[in-house]
Structures are given as structure tokens and as C-alpha cells.
XYZ file of C-alpha atoms in Angstrom:
171
model
C -13.962 -4.742 -5.331
C -14.844 -4.271 -2.044
C -14.873 -0.255 -0.564
C -14.929 0.131 3.302
C -14.904 3.303 5.084
C -13.034 3.945 8.339
C -12.601 6.716 11.152
C -9.463 8.488 12.754
C -10.089 8.151 15.896
C -10.550 4.056 17.362
C -11.550 3.187 20.692
C -9.549 1.613 22.704
C -11.433 -1.799 22.574
C -11.144 -1.530 18.754
C -7.903 -0.696 19.039
C -7.281 -4.752 20.289
C -9.705 -6.598 18.529
C -9.315 -4.453 15.826
C -12.203 -3.391 13.550
C -14.795 -4.324 10.790
C -12.330 -2.849 8.219
C -9.247 -4.264 8.887
C -10.630 -6.907 9.807
C -12.182 -7.484 5.775
C -8.703 -5.979 4.489
C -7.297 -9.147 6.483
C -9.937 -11.608 5.295
C -11.183 -10.579 1.894
C -10.169 -12.664 -0.882
C -10.831 -9.614 -3.234
C -8.834 -6.266 -3.670
C -10.133 -3.883 -0.404
C -10.185 0.450 -1.197
C -10.100 1.681 2.182
C -11.659 4.737 2.635
C -10.837 7.000 5.565
C -13.301 9.418 7.293
C -13.026 13.285 5.856
C -10.454 12.529 2.869
C -12.574 10.989 -0.357
C -9.649 11.779 -3.369
C -11.326 14.274 -6.029
C -8.899 13.811 -8.313
C -5.729 11.018 -8.404
C -2.818 13.393 -9.584
C -0.116 10.729 -7.803
C -0.193 7.622 -6.451
C 2.595 5.657 -3.878
C 2.653 1.929 -4.039
C 4.525 0.238 -1.066
C 6.014 -2.796 -2.495
C 9.156 -4.942 -0.536
C 10.954 -5.991 -3.836
C 9.044 -9.478 -4.649
C 9.290 -10.965 -7.754
C 6.076 -10.774 -7.951
C 5.887 -6.471 -7.798
C 6.199 -5.883 -10.757
C 3.008 -7.728 -12.125
C 0.907 -5.639 -9.747
C 2.437 -2.613 -10.162
C 1.907 -3.198 -14.144
C -1.985 -4.048 -12.977
C -1.974 -1.283 -11.036
C -0.944 1.157 -13.927
C -3.660 -0.528 -15.889
C -6.499 -0.298 -13.372
C -5.846 3.457 -13.212
C -4.707 4.338 -17.024
C -7.882 6.794 -17.100
C -6.086 9.138 -14.943
C -2.622 9.444 -15.656
C -1.366 9.236 -12.746
C 2.752 9.291 -11.090
C 2.997 5.834 -9.938
C 6.080 6.199 -6.556
C 7.420 2.773 -5.702
C 8.265 3.341 -2.358
C 10.508 0.472 -0.206
C 10.376 1.028 3.360
C 12.971 -0.869 5.748
C 13.081 -0.538 9.557
C 15.932 1.408 11.251
C 16.447 -1.353 13.108
C 16.507 -3.425 10.198
C 18.915 -3.826 7.437
C 21.427 -0.566 7.092
C 22.883 -1.237 3.273
C 20.605 0.003 0.778
C 18.581 -1.700 -1.472
C 19.181 -2.308 -5.317
C 15.897 -1.282 -7.304
C 17.475 -1.282 -9.995
C 16.128 -4.057 -11.821
C 12.733 -2.570 -11.124
C 13.225 0.383 -12.271
C 14.916 -1.533 -15.947
C 12.134 -3.482 -15.818
C 9.533 -0.646 -16.046
C 11.730 0.753 -18.659
C 12.000 -0.833 -21.014
C 8.660 -2.764 -20.585
C 5.742 -0.056 -19.916
C 7.170 4.298 -21.296
C 4.029 5.386 -20.547
C 3.976 4.905 -17.238
C 5.714 8.188 -14.939
C 7.150 6.044 -12.369
C 9.375 6.864 -9.684
C 11.825 4.589 -7.110
C 12.086 5.696 -3.467
C 13.217 3.840 -0.612
C 12.464 4.896 3.126
C 13.408 4.044 6.587
C 11.864 4.097 10.218
C 11.030 2.636 13.513
C 7.684 1.671 11.717
C 5.936 1.325 8.310
C 3.107 3.054 8.805
C 3.989 6.581 10.041
C 6.641 6.553 7.811
C 4.412 5.648 4.668
C 2.406 8.805 6.392
C 5.347 11.506 6.475
C 6.013 10.600 2.744
C 1.880 10.916 1.625
C 2.142 14.031 2.889
C 5.576 14.640 1.489
C 4.507 13.939 -2.257
C 0.864 14.998 -1.843
C -0.154 11.397 -2.284
C -3.998 10.522 -3.292
C -4.341 6.404 -3.584
C -1.446 4.344 -1.245
C -1.534 0.966 -2.550
C -0.362 -2.316 -0.921
C -0.275 -5.472 -2.195
C -1.280 -8.800 0.296
C -0.891 -12.196 -0.016
C -4.325 -13.643 0.955
C -3.748 -15.915 4.327
C -6.141 -18.606 5.809
C -7.392 -18.446 9.032
C -3.920 -20.413 10.659
C -1.504 -17.951 8.807
C -3.609 -14.738 9.722
C -3.544 -15.875 13.496
C 0.097 -15.754 13.510
C 1.189 -12.929 11.064
C 1.610 -9.424 11.846
C -0.849 -7.730 8.698
C 1.486 -4.276 7.266
C -1.640 -4.069 5.390
C -4.124 -4.084 8.349
C -2.112 -1.641 10.759
C -1.929 0.554 7.493
C -5.912 0.345 7.458
C -6.555 1.619 11.176
C -4.022 4.516 10.326
C -3.644 5.963 6.719
C -4.203 9.606 6.044
C -5.155 8.846 2.291
C -7.570 6.007 0.428
C -5.670 2.991 0.282
C -5.749 -0.139 -2.207
C -4.964 -3.253 -1.114
C -4.320 -5.508 -4.309
C -5.173 -9.144 -2.443
C -2.090 -11.259 -4.343
C -3.719 -14.529 -5.501
C -3.284 -17.393 -3.052
């Protein structure tokens, strides 16, 4: 686990080239915890897990729940879709049923968001639900993949208002 601080205002050059934290988020082979300026968590009551409903998400959600088990947080799984994307609601029942059948002690709720920008939508969600920790999973990408991929986790690391745990998927 790598713990990285970040600050609120980024100079124009940093926004264009990226910060050290954003670079670490993109290249680290392990989990990364991003701590925004003036938001060091004192307690962990509620966490949000941003999911894109991949098959591996149930494993990573379970992994995070085991890691944070001593805190007994309420977990809110959030799926976001762009306003410009699909218009039909996503069926999250498979994920809900998996956790209802296999992880009875976990307090878990499922939410769907839509909006023009993922980072803005997640920040609004964290404000609305008093989220203490936001979790996102990210696959490890090689140099060429990073070069041509617009990383949502990297973008979120620059805009997050709450601590952000990036769970690195094994590549």
C-alpha cells in the first residue's frame, strides 16, 4: 500500500502534465491511498465502492470488505453511467444476490448514478451519503496502455474530496 497526499489547487502545468500523486496512481503495482488536503479520516462509517460491473468486482468488493472489517463500515456500491451513454437502467441484481447469499455480515447497498462527469458525480455522491472513503479498482496497465487510456482513477485522484483507495487489479 502506498499512501499519497494531494492538495486542492493544482497549477495549470500540473493539470496538463499531471501531479506526482496522479502518476503514482497510474503506475503503482499495488494499492494506493490518496489523502486529499484537509481530509484525514478520523473514523470509517461509510465507504463507497465505484463499480463498473465487471465480473471481478465481486471479488474486489469482498477483498475491501475483509480489509476494512474491523471498522464495520456501511458499503455503498455505486455504478455510474454517462448521460450521453446508455439510457436503460443497469441490472445490479446479480451483484446484490451474490452478496446477500455469500457475505451476510456485510452492510451493503447498491446505487446507480448518471451524469456528465464521473468525478463530479462521485464527489456529489460522497457529499450526499457522508462517505468517509471512496474505493475504485484499477487494472495495472503497461506503458503503452497508460499512454492511450483515459484513466478515471487518475482523474478522480486529482478531484477527490474524500480519501480514495485505489485497489490494483492484478494484470
